[in-house]
Amino acid sequence: MSKIILTGDRPTGKLHLGHYVGSLKRRVELQNSGEYDKIFIMIADAQALTDNADNPEKIRQNIIEVALDYLSCGLDPAKSTLFIQSQIQELTELSFYYMNLVTLSRLERNPTVKTEIKMRNFETSIPVGFLTYPISQAADITAFKATTVPVGEDQLPMIEQCREIVRRFNFIYGDTLVEPEALIPQNEVCCRLPGTDGKAKMSKSLGNCIYLSDSADEVRTKIMSMFTDPNHLKITDPGSLEGNAVFTYLDAFCRDEHFERFLPEYANLDELKGHYQRGGLGDVKVKKFLNAIVQEELEPIRARRKELEKQIPEIYDILKKGSEVARAAAADTMSEVKAAMKINYFDDAALIAEQAARFAEKSE
Ligand code: ATP
Ligand code: MG
């Protein structure tokens, strides 16, 4: 069986460090590993509209931002198909049929959607499209027969929902769809990077992000004002690592070689943590160290983005061509789905012949 990747992001803002460690960096590695037959990377504008229906301009403006972030991180249109979700009508068509395979109570149980509904204060006015977005996500994944979906941890319930739809579809209509596997980061802290404010998740909607496109100054300012241990008031006080976002980011980004270059008094992160916990190590010093590491990681991305920003029409062309390729792949799956569901009337010569014979017999 072919190895196929499908993954993507909502164009609700620029991409941030959470996206980078949770999914984007891995995608680029997988792309360059040569182990995958096809890679589809989707800008999920239709999904973004499920909770931004009244703000289409925001989605429209952010498509190019996400595309710039993709390309500056190293996604390569020669190796990966970059496309825009709304341009693939088969995805909407598939979603409509998958809706018959999922119950309302199953959708309401989805823990990620539950949290997101709370976050957005929808209360009783939840848009139906928002509640059903896991179904549309199943359509996105299965349309490309994806075997692998590299995502952050918050997406695990969506992949589980997708697998259930695949099993139910194949059970009723015969083997057609492929069950995907989620690929979450190996490093646990990267599964859900907290915000600079220490909140559970860095998220565009929470405004607690360091963006890949932030200037060096913006990154420094954000890191220097990050949430640490609120009880660590004096340098001599013992500090806690629990919920301390600066140390969580170090867990995500720091390697031993960073100490040699930026903080040679310590051999590794364990030593630094030990000192912080004993007391005698100030937040500023740790934040400066984190800043050096993050700046080094972001600098080449920022530089590539600057160049790419001069090529906006060419980038739209990449997305247009990618959408054509994606459309053809989704159309192939759609024909198989229609045949399996017996809604391919005009292609079904046997059906027409059998009915013709039956009616002829009746009129004899
Ligand atoms: P929104 O607030 O609009 O939902 P978001 O910041 O949650 O935006 P998405 O576009 O929903 O971003 O997520 C895209 C991908 O990035 C998903 O695979 C998701 O799991 C991953 N991701 C998002 N935020 C984080 C994070 N803080 N840590 C790790 N992975 C993340
Ligand atoms: Mg999200």
Tab-separated table of C-alpha atoms and ligand atoms in Angstrom:
chain	number	residue	atom	x	y	z
A	1	MET	CA	0.000	0.000	0.000
A	2	SER	CA	1.235	3.538	-0.762
A	3	LYS	CA	2.370	5.684	2.131
A	4	ILE	CA	0.475	8.945	1.964
A	5	ILE	CA	0.508	11.971	4.257
A	6	LEU	CA	-2.314	14.467	4.659
A	7	THR	CA	-2.135	17.286	7.148
A	8	GLY	CA	-2.789	20.991	7.322
A	9	ASP	CA	-3.581	24.136	9.234
A	10	ARG	CA	-6.438	26.564	9.552
A	11	PRO	CA	-5.692	29.962	7.982
A	12	THR	CA	-6.863	31.832	11.076
A	13	GLY	CA	-3.484	33.501	11.616
A	14	LYS	CA	0.218	33.113	11.058
A	15	LEU	CA	1.843	29.910	12.234
A	16	HIS	CA	3.518	29.801	15.624
A	17	LEU	CA	6.064	27.779	17.596
A	18	GLY	CA	3.318	25.328	18.664
A	19	HIS	CA	2.628	24.465	15.027
A	20	TYR	CA	6.340	24.264	14.385
A	21	VAL	CA	7.225	21.736	17.089
A	22	GLY	CA	3.818	20.008	16.991
A	23	SER	CA	3.672	19.298	13.310
A	24	LEU	CA	5.442	21.537	10.808
A	25	LYS	CA	9.044	20.627	11.590
A	26	ARG	CA	8.204	16.919	11.438
A	27	ARG	CA	6.403	17.345	8.127
A	28	VAL	CA	9.495	18.822	6.558
A	29	GLU	CA	11.594	15.930	7.898
A	30	LEU	CA	9.072	13.380	6.601
A	31	GLN	CA	8.961	15.163	3.255
A	32	ASN	CA	12.737	14.994	2.955
A	33	SER	CA	12.979	11.394	4.188
A	34	GLY	CA	11.772	10.159	0.798
A	35	GLU	CA	9.738	7.475	2.580
A	36	TYR	CA	6.345	8.736	1.455
A	37	ASP	CA	4.765	8.223	-1.943
A	38	LYS	CA	2.604	11.327	-1.724
A	39	ILE	CA	2.349	14.282	0.641
A	40	PHE	CA	-0.671	16.569	0.721
A	41	ILE	CA	-0.544	19.743	2.815
A	42	MET	CA	-3.853	21.556	3.098
A	43	ILE	CA	-4.701	25.098	4.049
A	44	ALA	CA	-8.017	24.399	5.756
A	45	ASP	CA	-9.998	27.527	4.867
A	46	ALA	CA	-13.379	25.767	4.817
A	47	GLN	CA	-12.742	24.446	8.317
A	48	ALA	CA	-11.607	27.895	9.463
A	49	LEU	CA	-14.928	29.302	8.234
A	50	THR	CA	-16.840	26.983	10.587
A	51	ASP	CA	-16.097	29.374	13.445
A	52	ASN	CA	-15.317	32.476	11.379
A	53	ALA	CA	-18.308	32.586	9.054
A	54	ASP	CA	-18.729	36.299	9.682
A	55	ASN	CA	-15.109	37.102	8.940
A	56	PRO	CA	-14.162	35.732	5.516
A	57	GLU	CA	-11.628	38.509	5.001
A	58	LYS	CA	-9.551	37.200	7.913
A	59	ILE	CA	-9.391	33.750	6.320
A	60	ARG	CA	-8.639	35.165	2.880
A	61	GLN	CA	-5.748	37.286	4.179
A	62	ASN	CA	-4.232	34.445	6.167
A	63	ILE	CA	-4.010	31.923	3.330
A	64	ILE	CA	-0.878	33.598	1.993
A	65	GLU	CA	0.547	33.927	5.529
A	66	VAL	CA	0.245	30.185	6.086
A	67	ALA	CA	1.669	29.450	2.632
A	68	LEU	CA	4.645	31.744	3.369
A	69	ASP	CA	5.196	30.001	6.703
A	70	TYR	CA	5.089	26.593	4.987
A	71	LEU	CA	7.588	27.485	2.324
A	72	SER	CA	9.924	29.307	4.695
A	73	CYS	CA	10.034	26.246	6.966
A	74	GLY	CA	11.099	24.092	4.046
A	75	LEU	CA	7.952	22.530	2.625
A	76	ASP	CA	8.853	22.098	-1.017
A	77	PRO	CA	6.175	22.174	-3.732
A	78	ALA	CA	8.311	19.800	-5.807
A	79	LYS	CA	7.883	17.161	-3.106
A	80	SER	CA	4.625	18.099	-1.367
A	81	THR	CA	1.281	19.118	-2.844
A	82	LEU	CA	0.214	22.364	-1.168
A	83	PHE	CA	-3.460	23.145	-1.715
A	84	ILE	CA	-6.512	25.049	-0.484
A	85	GLN	CA	-9.348	22.989	1.001
A	86	SER	CA	-12.307	24.958	-0.412
A	87	GLN	CA	-11.087	24.403	-3.951
A	88	ILE	CA	-11.677	20.666	-3.703
A	89	GLN	CA	-15.449	20.264	-3.928
A	90	GLU	CA	-15.213	16.501	-3.429
A	91	LEU	CA	-14.315	17.165	0.215
A	92	THR	CA	-17.693	18.794	0.819
A	93	GLU	CA	-19.426	16.001	-1.052
A	94	LEU	CA	-17.729	13.296	1.016
A	95	SER	CA	-18.539	15.121	4.259
A	96	PHE	CA	-22.221	15.101	3.369
A	97	TYR	CA	-22.302	11.320	3.025
A	98	TYR	CA	-20.129	10.715	6.097
A	99	MET	CA	-22.647	12.688	8.178
A	100	ASN	CA	-24.982	9.704	7.874
A	101	LEU	CA	-22.427	7.505	9.601
A	102	VAL	CA	-21.975	9.575	12.779
A	103	THR	CA	-24.418	10.285	15.587
A	104	LEU	CA	-24.942	13.659	17.192
A	105	SER	CA	-24.028	12.307	20.627
A	106	ARG	CA	-20.746	10.966	19.234
A	107	LEU	CA	-19.868	14.442	17.948
A	108	GLU	CA	-20.830	16.039	21.252
A	109	ARG	CA	-18.472	13.700	23.102
A	110	ASN	CA	-15.357	14.853	21.198
A	111	PRO	CA	-13.121	16.322	23.960
A	112	THR	CA	-11.189	18.716	21.691
A	113	VAL	CA	-14.381	20.124	20.180
A	114	LYS	CA	-15.856	20.454	23.691
A	115	THR	CA	-12.862	22.526	24.830
A	116	GLU	CA	-12.936	24.624	21.680
A	117	ILE	CA	-16.658	25.332	22.112
A	118	LYS	CA	-15.988	26.557	25.666
A	119	MET	CA	-13.055	28.674	24.488
A	120	ARG	CA	-15.201	30.343	21.855
A	121	ASN	CA	-18.135	30.969	24.236
A	122	PHE	CA	-20.566	29.396	21.788
A	123	GLU	CA	-22.677	28.058	24.672
A	124	THR	CA	-25.987	27.054	23.035
A	125	SER	CA	-25.351	28.741	19.690
A	126	ILE	CA	-22.834	26.281	18.270
A	127	PRO	CA	-22.702	26.468	14.477
A	128	VAL	CA	-23.610	23.046	13.056
A	129	GLY	CA	-20.593	23.312	10.764
A	130	PHE	CA	-18.296	23.717	13.759
A	131	LEU	CA	-19.717	20.729	15.608
A	132	THR	CA	-19.350	18.599	12.493
A	133	TYR	CA	-15.836	19.690	11.544
A	134	PRO	CA	-14.388	16.339	12.670
A	135	ILE	CA	-16.522	14.781	9.921
A	136	SER	CA	-15.178	17.186	7.343
A	137	GLN	CA	-11.687	16.408	8.605
A	138	ALA	CA	-12.385	12.715	8.003
A	139	ALA	CA	-13.320	13.639	4.439
A	140	ASP	CA	-10.026	15.538	4.022
A	141	ILE	CA	-7.983	12.602	5.233
A	142	THR	CA	-9.811	9.830	3.389
A	143	ALA	CA	-10.153	11.718	0.093
A	144	PHE	CA	-6.390	11.347	-0.307
A	145	LYS	CA	-6.294	7.818	1.129
A	146	ALA	CA	-3.860	9.167	3.708
A	147	THR	CA	-2.130	6.556	5.833
A	148	THR	CA	-0.326	9.042	8.078
A	149	VAL	CA	-1.486	12.305	9.623
A	150	PRO	CA	1.249	14.239	11.482
A	151	VAL	CA	-0.536	16.426	14.034
A	152	GLY	CA	-0.405	17.793	17.561
A	153	GLU	CA	-2.040	15.884	20.386
A	154	ASP	CA	-5.276	17.918	20.261
A	155	GLN	CA	-6.046	16.230	16.957
A	156	LEU	CA	-6.079	12.649	18.274
A	157	PRO	CA	-9.871	12.616	18.811
A	158	MET	CA	-10.303	13.732	15.170
A	159	ILE	CA	-8.189	10.877	13.880
A	160	GLU	CA	-10.124	8.424	16.055
A	161	GLN	CA	-13.399	9.800	14.664
A	162	CYS	CA	-12.022	9.419	11.142
A	163	ARG	CA	-11.036	5.804	11.778
A	164	GLU	CA	-14.551	5.046	13.022
A	165	ILE	CA	-16.073	6.556	9.889
A	166	VAL	CA	-13.724	4.526	7.694
A	167	ARG	CA	-14.612	1.294	9.489
A	168	ARG	CA	-18.322	1.984	9.297
A	169	PHE	CA	-18.162	2.997	5.651
A	170	ASN	CA	-16.157	-0.082	4.689
A	171	PHE	CA	-18.488	-2.332	6.718
A	172	ILE	CA	-21.626	-1.031	5.008
A	173	TYR	CA	-20.392	-0.351	1.489
A	174	GLY	CA	-17.379	-2.666	1.134
A	175	ASP	CA	-13.645	-1.978	1.426
A	176	THR	CA	-13.034	1.439	-0.072
A	177	LEU	CA	-11.457	3.826	2.422
A	178	VAL	CA	-8.096	3.675	4.198
A	179	GLU	CA	-7.775	3.919	7.995
A	180	PRO	CA	-5.170	6.567	8.864
A	181	GLU	CA	-2.700	6.677	11.747
A	182	ALA	CA	-1.911	9.860	13.676
A	183	LEU	CA	1.748	10.711	14.035
A	184	ILE	CA	2.293	12.822	17.118
A	185	PRO	CA	5.663	14.260	18.191
A	186	GLN	CA	8.094	11.893	19.926
A	187	ASN	CA	8.998	14.616	22.416
A	188	GLU	CA	6.019	14.827	24.764
A	189	VAL	CA	6.211	18.582	25.383
A	190	CYS	CA	5.917	19.174	21.629
A	191	CYS	CA	2.519	17.460	21.537
A	192	ARG	CA	0.982	20.537	23.114
A	193	LEU	CA	3.315	23.480	23.514
A	194	PRO	CA	1.950	25.914	26.141
A	195	GLY	CA	1.452	29.607	25.454
A	196	THR	CA	3.901	32.293	26.573
A	197	ASP	CA	1.324	33.022	29.308
A	198	GLY	CA	1.702	29.465	30.658
A	199	LYS	CA	-1.792	28.439	29.450
A	200	ALA	CA	-2.123	24.830	28.328
A	201	LYS	CA	-1.821	25.481	24.597
A	202	MET	CA	-0.182	28.073	22.420
A	203	SER	CA	-3.061	28.985	20.148
A	204	LYS	CA	-3.844	31.721	17.673
A	205	SER	CA	-7.241	32.103	19.316
A	206	LEU	CA	-5.687	32.743	22.763
A	207	GLY	CA	-3.178	35.398	21.672
A	208	ASN	CA	-0.286	33.759	23.530
A	209	CYS	CA	1.916	32.923	20.576
A	210	ILE	CA	5.426	33.418	19.302
A	211	TYR	CA	4.958	33.513	15.545
A	212	LEU	CA	7.491	32.097	13.121
A	213	SER	CA	7.382	35.446	11.335
A	214	ASP	CA	7.894	37.610	14.447
A	215	SER	CA	10.931	39.903	14.246
A	216	ALA	CA	13.955	39.160	16.431
A	217	ASP	CA	12.907	42.021	18.734
A	218	GLU	CA	9.340	40.750	19.062
A	219	VAL	CA	10.581	37.263	19.911
A	220	ARG	CA	12.980	38.639	22.530
A	221	THR	CA	10.272	40.794	24.137
A	222	LYS	CA	7.833	37.876	24.268
A	223	ILE	CA	10.398	35.499	25.763
A	224	MET	CA	11.607	38.007	28.348
A	225	SER	CA	8.024	38.495	29.585
A	226	MET	CA	7.120	34.803	29.619
A	227	PHE	CA	5.306	33.074	32.436
A	228	THR	CA	7.652	31.234	34.838
A	229	ASP	CA	7.177	30.316	38.492
A	230	PRO	CA	5.097	33.043	40.190
A	231	ASN	CA	6.652	32.149	43.586
A	232	HIS	CA	10.226	32.560	42.363
A	233	LEU	CA	10.548	36.160	43.470
A	234	LYS	CA	14.194	36.456	44.503
A	235	ILE	CA	17.077	34.794	42.674
A	236	THR	CA	17.950	32.891	45.844
A	237	ASP	CA	14.420	31.404	46.106
A	238	PRO	CA	14.050	27.802	44.982
A	239	GLY	CA	12.193	27.687	41.636
A	240	SER	CA	9.621	25.234	40.366
A	241	LEU	CA	9.615	23.642	36.910
A	242	GLU	CA	5.961	22.607	37.134
A	243	GLY	CA	3.917	24.711	34.683
A	244	ASN	CA	6.992	26.880	34.063
A	245	ALA	CA	6.656	27.707	30.376
A	246	VAL	CA	10.305	28.747	29.961
A	247	PHE	CA	11.504	25.301	31.000
A	248	THR	CA	8.830	23.616	28.889
A	249	TYR	CA	10.151	25.516	25.853
A	250	LEU	CA	13.683	24.464	26.779
A	251	ASP	CA	12.450	20.857	26.886
A	252	ALA	CA	11.134	21.398	23.359
A	253	PHE	CA	14.074	23.234	21.812
A	254	CYS	CA	17.245	22.771	23.849
A	255	ARG	CA	20.028	20.333	22.935
A	256	ASP	CA	23.297	19.753	24.827
A	257	GLU	CA	25.293	21.569	22.131
A	258	HIS	CA	23.366	24.766	22.905
A	259	PHE	CA	25.073	24.894	26.308
A	260	GLU	CA	28.548	24.825	24.749
A	261	ARG	CA	27.674	27.839	22.638
A	262	PHE	CA	25.322	29.905	24.783
A	263	LEU	CA	25.691	28.857	28.439
A	264	PRO	CA	28.943	26.954	28.984
A	265	GLU	CA	28.675	27.008	32.816
A	266	TYR	CA	26.222	24.128	32.516
A	267	ALA	CA	26.698	20.819	30.704
A	268	ASN	CA	23.054	20.115	30.017
A	269	LEU	CA	19.445	20.933	30.796
A	270	ASP	CA	19.326	18.691	33.866
A	271	GLU	CA	22.107	20.728	35.497
A	272	LEU	CA	20.336	23.983	34.702
A	273	LYS	CA	17.051	22.638	36.078
A	274	GLY	CA	18.794	21.400	39.224
A	275	HIS	CA	20.256	24.838	39.900
A	276	TYR	CA	16.902	26.534	39.322
A	277	GLN	CA	15.175	24.172	41.733
A	278	ARG	CA	17.843	24.632	44.435
A	279	GLY	CA	17.660	28.429	44.125
A	280	GLY	CA	20.297	30.913	43.037
A	281	LEU	CA	19.423	31.007	39.346
A	282	GLY	CA	17.392	33.952	38.054
A	283	ASP	CA	14.650	33.831	35.421
A	284	VAL	CA	16.378	36.447	33.276
A	285	LYS	CA	19.413	34.248	32.718
A	286	VAL	CA	17.264	31.273	31.707
A	287	LYS	CA	15.122	33.433	29.429
A	288	LYS	CA	18.197	34.874	27.711
A	289	PHE	CA	19.415	31.344	27.067
A	290	LEU	CA	16.023	30.320	25.649
A	291	ASN	CA	15.993	33.446	23.501
A	292	ALA	CA	19.389	32.574	21.997
A	293	ILE	CA	18.166	29.090	21.073
A	294	VAL	CA	14.847	30.198	19.623
A	295	GLN	CA	16.446	33.035	17.643
A	296	GLU	CA	18.916	30.588	16.105
A	297	GLU	CA	16.056	28.280	15.051
A	298	LEU	CA	13.901	31.083	13.644
A	299	GLU	CA	16.576	33.147	11.914
A	300	PRO	CA	16.848	31.052	8.712
A	301	ILE	CA	13.039	30.749	8.531
A	302	ARG	CA	12.692	34.525	8.823
A	303	ALA	CA	15.336	35.104	6.150
A	304	ARG	CA	13.646	32.726	3.699
A	305	ARG	CA	10.300	34.382	4.378
A	306	LYS	CA	11.736	37.783	3.457
A	307	GLU	CA	12.728	36.422	0.048
A	308	LEU	CA	9.428	34.610	-0.454
A	309	GLU	CA	7.455	37.755	0.360
A	310	LYS	CA	8.749	39.110	-2.975
A	311	GLN	CA	7.064	36.236	-4.838
A	312	ILE	CA	3.394	36.416	-3.864
A	313	PRO	CA	1.913	35.767	-7.367
A	314	GLU	CA	4.224	32.769	-7.808
A	315	ILE	CA	3.065	31.379	-4.452
A	316	TYR	CA	-0.573	31.662	-5.507
A	317	ASP	CA	0.417	29.762	-8.627
A	318	ILE	CA	1.926	26.991	-6.489
A	319	LEU	CA	-1.334	26.773	-4.514
A	320	LYS	CA	-3.417	26.743	-7.700
A	321	LYS	CA	-1.379	23.954	-9.260
A	322	GLY	CA	-1.390	22.039	-5.980
A	323	SER	CA	-5.163	22.394	-5.756
A	324	GLU	CA	-5.496	20.922	-9.265
A	325	VAL	CA	-3.378	17.919	-8.329
A	326	ALA	CA	-5.297	17.459	-5.064
A	327	ARG	CA	-8.629	17.773	-6.873
A	328	ALA	CA	-7.719	14.973	-9.288
A	329	ALA	CA	-6.724	12.679	-6.405
A	330	ALA	CA	-9.934	13.442	-4.473
A	331	ALA	CA	-12.048	12.924	-7.611
A	332	ASP	CA	-10.613	9.402	-8.015
A	333	THR	CA	-11.617	8.526	-4.456
A	334	MET	CA	-15.027	10.151	-4.961
A	335	SER	CA	-15.778	7.887	-7.935
A	336	GLU	CA	-14.864	4.831	-5.869
A	337	VAL	CA	-17.065	6.079	-3.027
A	338	LYS	CA	-20.000	6.693	-5.359
A	339	ALA	CA	-19.657	3.244	-6.865
A	340	ALA	CA	-19.467	1.657	-3.404
A	341	MET	CA	-22.534	3.620	-2.265
A	342	LYS	CA	-24.392	2.756	-5.456
A	343	ILE	CA	-24.936	6.389	-6.401
A	344	ASN	CA	-23.102	6.123	-9.711
A	345	TYR	CA	-26.304	5.588	-11.737
A	346	PHE	CA	-25.092	6.803	-15.118
A	347	ASP	CA	-21.907	4.712	-15.000
A	348	ASP	CA	-23.820	1.608	-13.977
A	349	ALA	CA	-24.644	-0.081	-17.281
A	350	ALA	CA	-25.718	-3.247	-15.464
A	351	LEU	CA	-28.336	-1.353	-13.467
A	352	ILE	CA	-29.830	0.257	-16.562
A	353	ALA	CA	-29.863	-3.034	-18.511
A	354	GLU	CA	-31.419	-4.957	-15.625
A	355	GLN	CA	-34.160	-2.364	-15.142
A	356	ALA	CA	-34.824	-2.186	-18.867
A	357	ALA	CA	-35.282	-5.958	-18.944
A	358	ARG	CA	-37.524	-5.920	-15.897
A	359	PHE	CA	-39.822	-3.246	-17.266
A	360	ALA	CA	-39.909	-4.924	-20.669
A	361	GLU	CA	-40.973	-8.186	-19.029
A	362	LYS	CA	-43.738	-6.367	-17.128
A	363	SER	CA	-45.193	-4.809	-20.253
A	364	GLU	CA	-45.287	-8.128	-22.158
B	1	ATP	P1	-7.021	27.867	16.046
B	1	ATP	O1	-6.928	28.575	17.350
B	1	ATP	O2	-7.550	28.698	14.920
B	1	ATP	O3	-7.650	26.508	16.150
B	1	ATP	P2	-4.451	26.646	16.329
B	1	ATP	O4	-3.357	27.514	16.814
B	1	ATP	O5	-5.093	25.672	17.268
B	1	ATP	O6	-5.509	27.603	15.647
B	1	ATP	P3	-4.664	24.774	14.121
B	1	ATP	O7	-4.628	25.297	12.723
B	1	ATP	O8	-5.979	24.387	14.734
B	1	ATP	O9	-3.933	25.843	15.069
B	1	ATP	O10	-3.682	23.519	14.265
B	1	ATP	C1	-2.809	23.089	13.221
B	1	ATP	C2	-1.888	21.981	13.678
B	1	ATP	O11	-0.954	22.452	14.642
B	1	ATP	C3	-2.586	20.785	14.342
B	1	ATP	O12	-1.921	19.608	13.956
B	1	ATP	C4	-2.394	21.030	15.802
B	1	ATP	O13	-2.396	19.828	16.530
B	1	ATP	C5	-1.010	21.677	15.838
B	1	ATP	N1	-0.886	22.589	16.973
B	1	ATP	C6	-1.563	23.742	17.156
B	1	ATP	N2	-1.210	24.327	18.306
B	1	ATP	C7	-0.266	23.522	18.873
B	1	ATP	C8	0.510	23.571	20.088
B	1	ATP	N3	0.392	24.586	20.922
B	1	ATP	N4	1.402	22.574	20.334
B	1	ATP	C9	1.539	21.547	19.468
B	1	ATP	N5	0.839	21.426	18.328
B	1	ATP	C10	-0.046	22.396	18.017
B	2	MG	MG	-6.953	24.502	16.529
